[in-house]
């Protein structure tokens, strides 16, 4: 890791373990030079494209536009000759929109600064280094400072931008993006995540044609529909080989992520706050910080890109708002949530009956979901009235929490602090606290409005209500929900020339609220949620180590959702629960065991009425609890590898996690479709130590029978411990495991026998554990 400035050539070179990023000052312009696999310092000069004569502005002012329209810029501006989409568009008081940025100065320092009021990655002097380059528009006095940071051992470049108005008049930022990467286009493809409620973050991949291609949100949240992530990959790039550039935006509101394939077959990649609906008045002397964006380059496939994001986010983002929060590292308690168990129909007795049964099975926390406050008997009312409804919670909240604690369970609570129901005392008192355009009836979604969190007095009042609830009992977890997006953008408190700031000011209010919460309750386990997974983004991970992935808890639907989520986010962040069948969203019936395997790839918990599910399901819970304790540290901290994808092949899904030292691994295989004449399926595990010998064990008899010469071993029936090798003939009938070298396992693969009687039935799954001898 390191950042160098080459004075003579005016080149900046940022190195990560496997990549180099180079930019240069050419005739005052900050140009992009190279980003990809590591290159030698000595050769970098060669790459600084010397623009051929007609395109060199100082030589050929006549065709200056040709230069501006083709050069690779680090932070392109709009309005003075670059016809591609830019990062920055400003407007002066006179209504003019041109801006041209020239290099002013730079500084390189150890460590990484935070962003005022915004989530961002963090590092210290020992593990990170930052380059800040200041550019200035001489005419308006707008100073633009671009920050680039690198982290020890991580192939990522983290960027952000600050705008300072040092000019004589006010300016308006109309477009203020966080990142641009120009590159040559070699038939790249665009990978994005799309979805809907209960179907979040499905992977989409398509060739990039000419023109602009964008995913975005104007819903005031990162959204169910599109995601603040994109990757530009070579046409032949797979999980294990080929080039890919991944882009991720550390923000939870409106965003744009897009590419533009130009007339000259270059590709401009842009990411930042969506300019639609955005405008920021930058007063003389004022400054504005655009959120942070991350680029990851991998020359060895999508898998390495994902693992790089996972490492960056695990080590330098998650719990950034509260660095001492124990859940940054510690296992999360296995929770049981009453939403799908009771919906709004519960009281103290019902919750205690769930706690009684949960305690018997080893579950560690009860979470009381929506419906405990105000007049909230359905989702039509009560939001904003954060006072306990003692008709339901008889004896009060403290009594309930104490009773749950007495049974050995922690207690958690659901809240939706950003919202207000028209049928609430809060709304009757303060109708102008809802976001709305004066004189126009605002659109209800789920019969609720959004609070105007751009206003400090509203943030303060809501926070004091939340704090009172959390201080009244031993509450150790909060599920922070947000069940609708923003529209009717109007604030009763902002002046006309600042209404375009509302979306972003709202996000700053949300971040402020969560920061206040964590400052006062530093050991709280916070789980973000938004109608399922509409705000599963890096911004929220700065505050909460986990986010509810989706309201769709069906194990098979979750395969694609969790695969898409894991392309950027570590498994430790994915809220995943076992729910009852037929599944409430899709009606599918899956084995209880398989539901457990899929939830194991996330935070793990239950979302069902444990007092009412079939006895044979309930009987499996203690075993699942044991499984969680056995494997969770591996899942939480290990490296993730995608082995096969049901989304792609239509038949099976397989992923694995490997411990950092490669001494242990866990493979999860799910048979989604049963097929005729399907003797066995070959899977190719990854990430193991090729020279080490691994003991392979499986919870079903699906391995081994295809290999006559393997070294099998058996289990002691009583202790369950592996015993020494047994004669092959016997072992082939009884063994569930054998020993192979890492290279054999990865290169020759493992055969999963789907014909095994253990695999009879729909949607069966298998866990395979590998451990170095
Ligand atoms: C959202 C959440 C659910 C549940 C309900 C309660 O939909 O995603 O898990 O909390 O709200 O209203």
XYZ file of C-alpha atoms and ligand atoms in Angstrom:
785
model
C 0.000 0.000 0.000
C 1.301 3.463 -0.729
C 0.776 6.793 -2.457
C 3.552 8.574 -4.371
C 3.789 11.863 -6.147
C 6.313 11.952 -8.989
C 7.259 15.591 -9.042
C 8.901 15.748 -12.454
C 6.106 14.003 -14.282
C 3.371 15.415 -12.038
C 2.011 11.913 -11.603
C 0.217 10.442 -8.608
C 0.473 6.685 -8.127
C -1.620 4.785 -5.610
C -0.712 1.171 -4.980
C -2.701 -1.560 -3.276
C -1.474 -5.165 -2.983
C -2.534 -6.108 -6.503
C -3.420 -2.850 -8.251
C -2.062 0.529 -9.321
C -4.084 3.687 -9.832
C -2.406 6.566 -11.638
C -3.502 10.099 -12.393
C -1.538 13.094 -13.625
C -1.621 16.840 -13.916
C -1.352 17.723 -17.605
C -1.494 21.393 -18.537
C -3.330 22.035 -15.272
C -5.986 19.373 -15.908
C -6.211 16.384 -13.569
C -6.318 13.444 -15.945
C -6.817 9.777 -15.350
C -3.925 7.638 -16.532
C -4.293 4.032 -15.441
C -6.190 1.693 -13.118
C -5.620 -2.034 -13.127
C -3.107 -4.703 -12.125
C 0.081 -3.459 -10.467
C 2.610 -1.738 -12.755
C 6.164 -0.593 -12.096
C 6.769 2.941 -10.895
C 9.455 3.466 -13.532
C 7.128 2.855 -16.439
C 4.316 5.088 -15.377
C 5.484 8.063 -17.415
C 4.885 6.053 -20.550
C 1.220 5.788 -19.721
C 0.529 9.471 -19.277
C -1.139 9.916 -22.626
C 0.594 12.772 -24.384
C -2.302 14.172 -26.239
C -1.541 14.308 -29.914
C -1.028 17.722 -31.347
C -4.550 18.623 -32.396
C -5.780 17.674 -28.946
C -3.264 19.542 -26.825
C -5.073 22.676 -25.638
C -1.999 24.888 -25.302
C -0.863 23.986 -28.792
C -4.179 23.975 -30.500
C -6.646 26.247 -28.821
C -8.693 26.124 -31.989
C -9.701 22.550 -31.173
C -9.733 22.764 -27.418
C -13.153 21.102 -27.465
C -11.640 17.973 -29.000
C -9.377 17.686 -26.002
C -12.109 18.327 -23.463
C -14.426 15.843 -25.141
C -11.941 12.966 -25.253
C -9.490 13.258 -22.362
C -9.836 10.939 -19.384
C -10.700 13.208 -16.465
C -10.629 12.460 -12.769
C -13.460 14.898 -12.098
C -15.096 16.058 -15.322
C -17.154 19.241 -15.320
C -20.085 20.099 -17.536
C -20.649 23.182 -19.621
C -17.291 24.018 -21.232
C -16.706 21.439 -23.938
C -16.855 17.893 -22.544
C -20.005 16.522 -24.146
C -20.073 13.429 -21.963
C -21.899 13.374 -18.640
C -19.825 14.989 -15.941
C -19.352 14.894 -12.193
C -19.976 18.568 -11.617
C -22.478 21.079 -12.911
C -22.788 24.413 -11.172
C -24.893 27.472 -11.695
C -23.932 30.999 -10.759
C -26.331 33.661 -9.526
C -26.382 34.934 -13.101
C -27.600 31.519 -14.232
C -24.405 30.442 -16.019
C -23.316 26.841 -15.857
C -19.676 26.601 -16.998
C -16.879 25.404 -14.766
C -13.306 24.316 -15.454
C -11.097 22.838 -12.774
C -7.338 23.319 -12.667
C -4.824 21.761 -10.321
C -3.986 24.000 -7.365
C -2.171 21.819 -4.812
C -2.194 18.454 -3.101
C -1.228 16.720 0.113
C -0.519 13.124 1.027
C -0.943 11.946 4.600
C -1.073 8.762 6.661
C -4.549 7.853 7.854
C -7.990 8.717 6.610
C -10.306 11.574 7.578
C -14.021 11.131 8.175
C -16.767 13.043 6.361
C -18.797 15.511 8.393
C -22.239 14.044 9.098
C -21.833 11.255 6.560
C -20.918 7.601 6.848
C -17.479 6.739 5.478
C -14.735 4.160 5.721
C -12.240 4.758 8.480
C -8.599 3.988 9.082
C -5.629 5.148 11.084
C -2.037 6.086 10.434
C -0.928 2.477 10.451
C -3.380 1.039 7.988
C -4.323 3.757 5.519
C -3.011 6.636 3.461
C -4.785 9.519 1.751
C -4.142 11.809 -1.180
C -6.084 15.065 -1.439
C -5.915 17.006 -4.678
C -7.292 20.519 -4.765
C -8.663 21.865 -8.041
C -9.983 25.340 -8.610
C -12.279 27.126 -11.041
C -10.687 30.579 -11.287
C -13.823 32.299 -12.556
C -16.264 31.281 -9.818
C -13.776 30.523 -7.053
C -15.171 27.022 -6.572
C -12.526 24.803 -4.983
C -12.994 21.064 -5.436
C -10.956 18.723 -3.261
C -10.833 15.093 -4.326
C -9.721 12.570 -1.703
C -8.329 9.157 -2.517
C -7.556 6.661 0.248
C -5.972 3.230 0.217
C -5.997 0.628 2.972
C -3.367 -1.879 3.896
C -3.944 -5.264 2.258
C -7.083 -4.222 0.348
C -7.425 -3.744 -3.420
C -9.772 -0.775 -3.189
C -9.607 2.947 -3.881
C -11.923 5.042 -1.734
C -12.902 8.459 -3.069
C -14.869 11.487 -1.950
C -15.180 15.143 -2.935
C -15.586 18.391 -1.032
C -16.711 21.626 -2.658
C -15.756 24.998 -1.123
C -17.075 28.268 -2.417
C -14.175 30.734 -2.161
C -15.697 33.075 -4.735
C -17.549 36.343 -4.429
C -21.116 35.149 -4.915
C -23.397 32.232 -4.082
C -23.265 29.144 -6.281
C -25.697 26.315 -6.882
C -24.492 22.742 -7.207
C -26.829 21.060 -9.692
C -24.731 17.903 -10.130
C -22.124 16.979 -7.542
C -21.082 13.371 -8.078
C -18.489 11.529 -6.047
C -16.606 9.520 -8.610
C -15.578 9.255 -12.226
C -13.490 6.564 -13.847
C -12.723 6.862 -17.550
C -11.358 3.807 -19.326
C -11.083 2.204 -22.729
C -14.050 0.022 -23.519
C -13.210 -3.512 -24.577
C -16.658 -4.954 -24.963
C -17.379 -4.701 -21.288
C -20.564 -5.817 -19.625
C -22.451 -4.077 -16.859
C -23.436 -5.945 -13.721
C -26.071 -4.300 -11.524
C -28.553 -5.295 -8.824
C -32.262 -4.788 -9.353
C -35.407 -5.877 -7.559
C -38.670 -5.087 -5.919
C -40.243 -5.543 -2.510
C -39.539 -9.157 -1.437
C -37.192 -9.629 -4.407
C -34.241 -7.390 -3.664
C -30.766 -7.347 -5.221
C -31.104 -9.811 -8.074
C -28.053 -9.804 -10.324
C -28.404 -8.397 -13.835
C -25.653 -8.559 -16.467
C -25.799 -7.117 -19.943
C -23.491 -5.866 -22.700
C -22.795 -2.135 -22.718
C -23.997 -0.483 -25.905
C -23.313 3.108 -26.933
C -24.758 5.896 -24.835
C -25.680 6.138 -21.174
C -26.772 3.225 -19.015
C -27.684 3.933 -15.461
C -29.210 2.510 -12.321
C -30.552 5.057 -9.887
C -32.999 5.931 -7.181
C -35.140 9.042 -6.719
C -37.122 7.449 -3.883
C -35.133 9.050 -1.062
C -33.626 5.678 -0.148
C -31.234 3.355 -1.897
C -34.383 1.339 -2.723
C -35.789 -2.116 -3.422
C -35.685 -1.440 -7.131
C -32.069 -0.561 -7.882
C -28.912 -0.623 -5.892
C -25.974 1.776 -5.406
C -23.569 -0.711 -6.946
C -22.371 -1.556 -10.401
C -19.546 -3.559 -11.888
C -17.946 -3.292 -15.293
C -16.677 -6.707 -16.288
C -14.984 -8.260 -19.282
C -17.296 -10.348 -21.431
C -15.619 -13.570 -20.299
C -15.164 -12.640 -16.673
C -16.390 -15.316 -14.270
C -16.237 -15.791 -10.511
C -12.642 -16.949 -10.781
C -11.103 -15.209 -13.779
C -11.106 -12.039 -15.808
C -11.202 -8.329 -15.148
C -13.870 -6.519 -13.219
C -14.213 -3.018 -11.768
C -16.733 -2.793 -8.923
C -18.266 0.506 -7.741
C -20.111 0.951 -4.473
C -21.610 4.099 -2.979
C -21.551 4.744 0.768
C -24.882 6.495 0.927
C -28.511 5.579 1.615
C -30.482 8.144 -0.368
C -30.939 9.039 -4.028
C -28.062 7.837 -6.173
C -26.940 7.374 -9.721
C -24.496 4.728 -10.913
C -23.920 4.633 -14.605
C -21.653 4.179 -17.575
C -21.472 6.042 -20.841
C -19.944 4.385 -23.875
C -18.673 7.183 -26.051
C -18.141 7.833 -29.730
C -14.474 6.869 -29.282
C -15.225 3.611 -27.471
C -14.199 4.834 -24.110
C -16.267 4.212 -21.053
C -17.068 6.824 -18.455
C -18.203 5.378 -15.126
C -19.949 7.775 -12.744
C -21.367 7.461 -9.266
C -22.877 9.888 -6.799
C -26.002 11.595 -5.508
C -28.682 11.535 -8.186
C -28.783 14.996 -9.806
C -32.519 14.547 -10.388
C -34.260 16.325 -7.534
C -30.953 17.635 -6.220
C -29.690 21.174 -5.923
C -27.477 22.691 -3.239
C -27.021 26.354 -2.542
C -23.357 26.823 -1.804
C -23.175 30.175 -0.144
C -20.072 32.283 -0.376
C -17.685 30.705 2.149
C -19.785 27.532 2.372
C -18.766 23.951 1.731
C -20.483 20.742 0.701
C -19.252 17.155 1.063
C -20.327 14.584 -1.480
C -20.513 11.040 -0.046
C -17.773 8.472 -0.382
C -17.576 5.973 -3.231
C -15.399 2.880 -3.559
C -13.827 1.277 -6.607
C -12.430 -2.225 -6.507
C -10.428 -3.672 -9.349
C -10.007 -7.417 -9.643
C -7.967 -9.103 -12.335
C -9.010 -12.512 -11.070
C -12.756 -12.544 -11.334
C -15.867 -11.378 -9.535
C -15.128 -13.487 -6.454
C -12.006 -11.503 -5.609
C -13.927 -8.258 -6.104
C -16.619 -9.424 -3.660
C -14.085 -10.561 -1.064
C -12.326 -7.201 -1.350
C -15.565 -5.322 -0.669
C -16.298 -7.699 2.224
C -12.903 -7.093 3.800
C -13.055 -3.328 3.327
C -16.544 -3.090 4.756
C -15.920 -5.514 7.630
C -12.643 -3.918 8.709
C -13.172 -0.245 7.822
C -16.869 0.577 7.576
C -19.187 -1.559 9.699
C -19.825 0.016 13.103
C -17.784 3.061 12.069
C -20.301 5.235 13.926
C -19.548 3.407 17.162
C -16.164 1.725 16.872
C -16.297 0.082 20.301
C -19.663 -1.533 19.670
C -19.167 -5.135 20.687
C -21.131 -6.468 17.725
C -18.499 -5.292 15.297
C -16.657 -8.492 16.262
C -18.885 -10.513 18.579
C -21.397 -13.158 17.518
C -24.937 -11.833 17.360
C -27.544 -13.398 19.633
C -29.897 -15.838 17.901
C -33.137 -13.943 17.867
C -36.783 -14.795 17.489
C -38.961 -12.044 16.025
C -42.743 -12.078 16.429
C -43.659 -10.335 13.124
C -44.556 -13.375 11.037
C -45.715 -15.117 14.232
C -48.388 -12.641 15.299
C -48.330 -9.563 13.075
C -50.212 -6.927 15.132
C -52.102 -9.447 17.255
C -50.017 -9.899 20.410
C -49.829 -8.917 24.049
C -47.524 -9.501 26.991
C -48.784 -13.034 27.572
C -48.288 -14.040 23.959
C -44.743 -12.686 23.909
C -43.897 -14.418 27.164
C -45.247 -17.713 25.822
C -42.918 -17.325 22.821
C -40.023 -16.505 25.154
C -40.756 -19.590 27.276
C -40.604 -21.910 24.311
C -37.639 -20.105 22.720
C -35.613 -20.398 25.927
C -36.074 -24.168 25.940
C -34.518 -24.390 22.483
C -31.486 -22.191 23.149
C -32.703 -19.061 21.329
C -31.033 -16.007 22.831
C -33.180 -12.926 22.201
C -36.844 -12.034 21.745
C -37.619 -9.149 19.395
C -40.991 -7.406 19.718
C -41.897 -6.140 16.256
C -44.416 -3.547 15.067
C -47.566 -2.801 17.091
C -46.496 -2.109 20.703
C -47.013 1.678 20.788
C -49.675 4.388 20.473
C -52.936 3.228 18.930
C -51.081 0.944 16.506
C -53.486 -1.939 15.958
C -52.759 -2.094 12.230
C -50.387 -0.386 9.839
C -52.871 2.447 9.379
C -52.028 4.417 12.496
C -49.823 5.396 15.379
C -46.402 6.113 13.843
C -44.751 8.935 15.726
C -46.459 8.135 19.048
C -43.557 6.247 20.569
C -45.293 5.534 23.867
C -45.984 2.012 25.059
C -49.547 0.802 24.595
C -50.244 -0.671 28.007
C -53.513 -2.277 26.866
C -51.344 -4.645 24.870
C -48.126 -4.571 26.841
C -49.885 -5.185 30.121
C -47.733 -4.321 33.109
C -45.621 -2.039 30.957
C -42.461 -2.470 28.945
C -40.116 -2.923 31.886
C -42.226 -5.755 33.268
C -42.195 -7.523 29.886
C -38.472 -7.059 29.376
C -37.674 -8.242 32.903
C -39.815 -11.344 32.410
C -38.053 -12.105 29.135
C -34.647 -11.511 30.749
C -35.610 -13.828 33.636
C -36.047 -16.581 31.065
C -32.457 -16.025 29.961
C -33.282 -14.109 26.772
C -32.219 -10.640 25.751
C -34.903 -8.259 24.553
C -35.106 -6.232 21.341
C -37.650 -3.818 19.922
C -38.916 -2.571 16.522
C -39.218 1.128 15.682
C -39.892 3.240 12.619
C -38.626 6.644 13.778
C -38.660 8.402 10.401
C -42.412 8.111 9.886
C -45.668 9.716 10.916
C -49.219 8.367 10.529
C -51.970 10.885 9.783
C -53.859 9.077 12.532
C -51.400 9.878 15.320
C -51.229 12.458 18.083
C -47.933 13.646 16.661
C -49.547 14.477 13.302
C -52.574 16.097 14.924
C -50.168 18.326 16.840
C -47.678 18.975 13.992
C -49.186 18.422 10.540
C -46.348 20.490 9.058
C -43.772 17.968 10.273
C -44.572 15.637 7.377
C -42.753 16.081 4.087
C -45.319 17.607 1.708
C -45.719 20.326 -0.871
C -47.828 23.070 0.698
C -51.253 23.209 -0.949
C -50.951 19.762 -2.551
C -52.322 16.611 -0.911
C -49.304 14.455 -0.224
C -49.280 10.844 -1.396
C -49.787 8.230 1.300
C -47.820 5.026 1.087
C -48.739 2.295 3.603
C -51.003 5.022 4.933
C -48.059 7.009 6.274
C -45.994 10.146 5.643
C -42.308 10.769 6.110
C -41.097 13.158 8.797
C -39.109 16.157 7.667
C -35.824 15.153 9.246
C -34.056 18.096 7.624
C -35.399 20.025 10.634
C -33.376 19.861 13.819
C -36.386 20.305 16.136
C -38.020 17.215 14.614
C -34.858 15.123 14.894
C -34.530 16.205 18.532
C -38.147 15.460 19.448
C -38.140 12.025 17.805
C -34.843 11.206 19.423
C -36.071 12.153 22.885
C -39.042 9.790 22.403
C -36.833 6.921 21.293
C -34.382 7.521 24.077
C -37.130 7.473 26.693
C -38.332 4.067 25.483
C -34.844 2.584 25.351
C -33.942 3.955 28.766
C -37.080 2.530 30.377
C -36.006 -1.122 30.244
C -33.096 -3.392 29.414
C -33.434 -3.201 25.636
C -30.365 -4.544 23.840
C -31.415 -4.499 20.195
C -33.320 -2.145 17.900
C -34.773 -3.013 14.504
C -34.920 0.398 12.781
C -37.468 0.214 9.998
C -38.417 2.596 7.170
C -41.471 1.442 5.288
C -41.904 3.918 2.475
C -39.870 6.098 0.158
C -40.012 9.877 -0.193
C -42.112 11.892 -2.622
C -43.964 15.238 -2.572
C -40.639 16.835 -1.801
C -41.396 19.932 0.207
C -40.247 21.214 3.566
C -42.133 23.849 5.499
C -38.801 25.067 6.876
C -36.616 25.457 3.781
C -36.587 28.557 1.585
C -37.560 28.276 -2.060
C -33.986 28.183 -3.294
C -33.164 25.339 -0.932
C -36.036 22.883 -1.500
C -33.707 20.867 -3.750
C -31.607 20.152 -0.677
C -34.372 18.273 1.116
C -33.533 14.740 -0.049
C -29.936 15.074 1.099
C -30.733 17.014 4.266
C -33.230 14.254 5.121
C -30.439 11.657 4.861
C -28.187 13.791 7.052
C -31.039 13.865 9.605
C -31.373 10.073 9.536
C -27.638 9.623 9.976
C -27.656 12.122 12.823
C -30.476 10.269 14.590
C -28.672 6.939 14.359
C -25.426 8.535 15.527
C -27.196 10.040 18.572
C -28.684 6.643 19.366
C -25.309 4.899 19.244
C -23.612 7.652 21.226
C -26.073 7.105 24.070
C -26.351 3.312 23.745
C -22.921 2.186 22.524
C -23.553 -1.513 23.120
C -26.849 -1.589 21.290
C -27.220 -4.105 18.472
C -28.806 -2.052 15.698
C -30.398 -3.752 12.701
C -31.525 -1.512 9.867
C -34.490 -2.472 7.735
C -36.659 -0.828 5.112
C -39.780 -2.748 4.123
C -37.323 -5.637 4.005
C -34.197 -4.663 2.109
C -34.842 -1.243 0.540
C -32.004 0.362 2.457
C -29.438 -2.399 2.482
C -26.477 -0.217 1.606
C -22.977 0.692 2.809
C -24.274 3.928 4.375
C -26.456 2.041 6.831
C -23.682 -0.450 7.592
C -21.685 2.392 9.095
C -24.315 2.477 11.850
C -25.562 -1.100 12.067
C -23.562 -4.302 11.612
C -26.589 -6.041 10.116
C -29.514 -5.140 7.861
C -32.712 -7.079 7.239
C -32.188 -8.521 3.766
C -35.759 -8.924 2.603
C -39.314 -9.474 3.814
C -39.178 -12.600 1.698
C -38.063 -15.309 4.100
C -38.656 -18.221 1.724
C -35.429 -20.243 1.610
C -35.444 -20.615 -2.187
C -36.291 -16.973 -2.913
C -33.528 -16.041 -0.498
C -30.921 -17.895 -2.604
C -30.933 -15.242 -5.337
C -31.416 -12.382 -2.868
C -28.497 -13.484 -0.709
C -26.306 -14.246 -3.731
C -26.878 -10.735 -5.082
C -26.354 -9.163 -1.672
C -23.098 -11.065 -1.162
C -21.649 -9.663 -4.371
C -20.866 -6.572 -2.253
C -21.688 -7.244 1.392
C -20.251 -9.733 3.883
C -22.490 -12.546 5.123
C -22.122 -11.114 8.647
C -24.314 -8.186 7.569
C -27.246 -10.095 6.093
C -30.332 -10.431 8.281
C -31.669 -13.950 7.616
C -34.293 -15.908 9.555
C -36.067 -19.239 9.490
C -39.798 -18.734 9.038
C -42.867 -20.948 8.973
C -44.326 -22.802 5.965
C -46.169 -22.458 3.689
C -44.051 -19.348 3.353
C -46.102 -16.200 3.950
C -44.815 -14.464 0.822
C -44.673 -17.190 -1.816
C -46.548 -20.126 -0.260
C -43.684 -22.548 -0.872
C -42.984 -25.461 1.438
C -39.328 -26.186 2.095
C -37.692 -28.480 4.651
C -37.113 -26.820 8.026
C -33.534 -28.027 7.776
C -32.952 -26.224 4.444
C -34.422 -23.019 5.846
C -31.762 -23.335 8.555
C -28.923 -23.775 6.037
C -29.947 -20.646 4.161
C -30.351 -18.545 7.325
C -26.952 -19.800 8.490
C -25.420 -17.767 5.641
C -26.608 -14.612 7.397
C -27.184 -13.411 10.935
C -29.493 -16.372 11.769
C -32.693 -16.241 13.762
C -36.363 -17.207 13.746
C -39.440 -15.418 12.460
C -42.282 -17.752 13.461
C -44.621 -18.704 16.262
C -42.501 -21.244 18.061
C -45.498 -22.213 20.198
C -47.517 -23.199 17.129
C -45.153 -24.750 14.556
C -45.195 -28.545 14.046
C -43.450 -30.486 16.789
C -40.995 -32.070 14.328
C -39.847 -28.585 13.306
C -39.578 -27.406 16.889
C -37.501 -30.485 17.689
C -34.931 -29.390 15.131
C -34.307 -25.992 16.695
C -31.796 -27.072 19.388
C -29.752 -28.782 16.661
C -29.885 -25.644 14.518
C -28.798 -23.536 17.479
C -25.828 -25.873 17.890
C -25.086 -25.613 14.156
C -25.097 -21.816 14.408
C -22.648 -21.848 17.316
C -20.409 -24.310 15.518
C -20.204 -22.398 12.245
C -21.080 -18.775 12.887
C -17.537 -17.517 13.493
C -16.522 -19.086 10.175
C -19.496 -17.500 8.386
C -18.979 -14.129 10.064
C -15.255 -13.804 9.515
C -14.395 -16.204 6.695
C -13.845 -15.533 3.010
C -16.877 -16.118 0.816
C -16.766 -18.068 -2.448
C -19.675 -18.508 -4.843
C -19.470 -22.019 -6.265
C -22.663 -22.407 -8.283
C -25.731 -20.282 -8.795
C -29.319 -21.492 -9.012
C -30.094 -18.181 -10.688
C -27.756 -19.159 -13.518
C -28.128 -22.944 -13.750
C -31.725 -23.413 -12.628
C -30.862 -26.517 -10.559
C -28.633 -25.959 -7.570
C -27.005 -23.290 -5.467
C -23.697 -23.624 -3.707
C -21.456 -21.289 -1.745
C -18.663 -21.697 0.760
C -16.766 -19.818 3.430
C -13.110 -20.424 4.215
C -11.376 -19.311 7.402
C -8.645 -16.702 7.025
C -5.927 -19.300 7.752
C -7.623 -21.730 5.319
C -7.761 -24.361 8.046
C -11.544 -24.698 8.009
C -14.256 -24.315 5.426
C -17.981 -24.838 5.137
C -19.765 -25.608 1.886
C -23.531 -25.253 1.610
C -25.229 -27.028 -1.285
C -28.955 -26.694 -2.007
C -30.741 -28.869 -4.531
C -33.460 -26.649 -5.938
C -34.774 -28.797 -8.804
C -34.997 -32.576 -8.704
C -33.915 -34.075 -12.005
C -34.068 -37.522 -13.602
C -30.883 -39.409 -14.592
C -28.832 -37.106 -12.487
C -26.262 -39.320 -10.868
C -24.105 -36.690 -9.285
C -23.236 -33.034 -9.491
C -19.624 -31.876 -9.593
C -18.837 -28.821 -7.520
C -15.470 -27.092 -7.533
C -14.621 -25.642 -4.127
C -12.234 -22.673 -3.983
C -9.947 -20.866 -1.597
C -8.346 -23.887 0.105
C -4.678 -24.503 0.775
C -3.706 -26.679 -2.203
C -1.035 -28.568 -0.278
C -2.962 -29.249 2.884
C -4.886 -32.427 3.608
C -8.490 -31.771 4.507
C -10.830 -34.029 6.395
C -14.145 -33.735 4.586
C -17.343 -34.483 6.458
C -20.900 -34.117 5.380
C -24.191 -34.194 7.234
C -25.669 -36.514 4.593
C -24.466 -39.589 2.761
C -23.881 -37.902 -0.544
C -20.088 -37.919 -0.841
C -17.612 -40.642 -1.447
C -19.368 -43.450 -3.197
C -17.972 -42.366 -6.538
C -14.386 -42.732 -5.355
C -13.159 -46.294 -4.907
C -9.703 -45.294 -3.676
C -10.397 -42.485 -1.268
C -9.190 -42.593 2.277
C -12.464 -42.777 4.109
C -13.040 -42.623 7.810
C -16.037 -43.260 9.923
C -17.612 -41.902 13.050
C -17.894 -43.325 16.441
C -21.634 -43.792 16.762
C -21.681 -42.713 20.355
C -19.417 -39.694 20.430
C -19.930 -38.567 16.854
C -16.142 -38.082 16.652
C -14.262 -39.144 13.565
C -12.305 -42.356 14.095
C -9.307 -43.749 12.237
C -9.555 -45.010 8.698
C -11.690 -48.081 8.263
C -11.460 -50.701 5.540
C -12.826 -49.207 2.373
C -15.548 -51.733 1.761
C -17.147 -51.033 5.101
C -16.505 -47.347 4.955
C -18.223 -46.918 1.631
C -21.420 -47.927 3.284
C -21.115 -46.051 6.486
C -18.757 -43.150 6.085
C -19.829 -39.583 5.784
C -16.325 -38.346 5.214
C -12.874 -38.843 3.762
C -9.526 -37.151 3.319
C -8.259 -35.321 0.236
C -5.662 -32.696 -0.580
C -6.770 -29.124 -1.170
C -5.574 -29.190 -4.788
C -7.592 -32.325 -5.521
C -10.697 -30.872 -3.935
C -10.403 -27.600 -5.858
C -9.212 -28.919 -9.212
C -11.020 -32.256 -9.486
C -13.965 -31.115 -7.379
C -16.402 -32.987 -5.178
C -19.257 -35.108 -6.445
C -22.591 -34.619 -4.727
C -24.786 -37.631 -5.235
C -28.308 -36.273 -5.552
C -29.599 -39.841 -5.998
C -28.692 -40.636 -2.433
C -31.746 -41.541 -0.313
C -30.633 -38.729 2.016
C -31.440 -36.271 -0.777
C -34.949 -37.534 -1.487
C -37.528 -34.791 -1.333
C -37.793 -31.239 -2.589
C -35.282 -28.535 -1.770
C -32.885 -30.694 0.201
C -29.586 -29.225 1.311
C -26.222 -30.456 2.485
C -23.504 -28.994 4.686
C -19.956 -30.110 3.977
C -17.235 -29.235 6.437
C -13.546 -29.260 5.575
C -10.855 -29.132 8.184
C -7.101 -29.417 7.877
C -5.935 -32.607 9.566
C -41.478 -4.079 7.468
C -40.378 -5.004 7.918
C -40.989 -6.233 8.544
C -41.858 -5.838 9.708
C -42.913 -4.841 9.245
C -43.684 -4.281 10.422
O -42.175 -4.599 6.395
O -39.537 -5.342 6.865
O -39.988 -7.128 8.962
O -41.071 -5.287 10.721
O -42.336 -3.752 8.538
O -44.616 -3.354 10.027
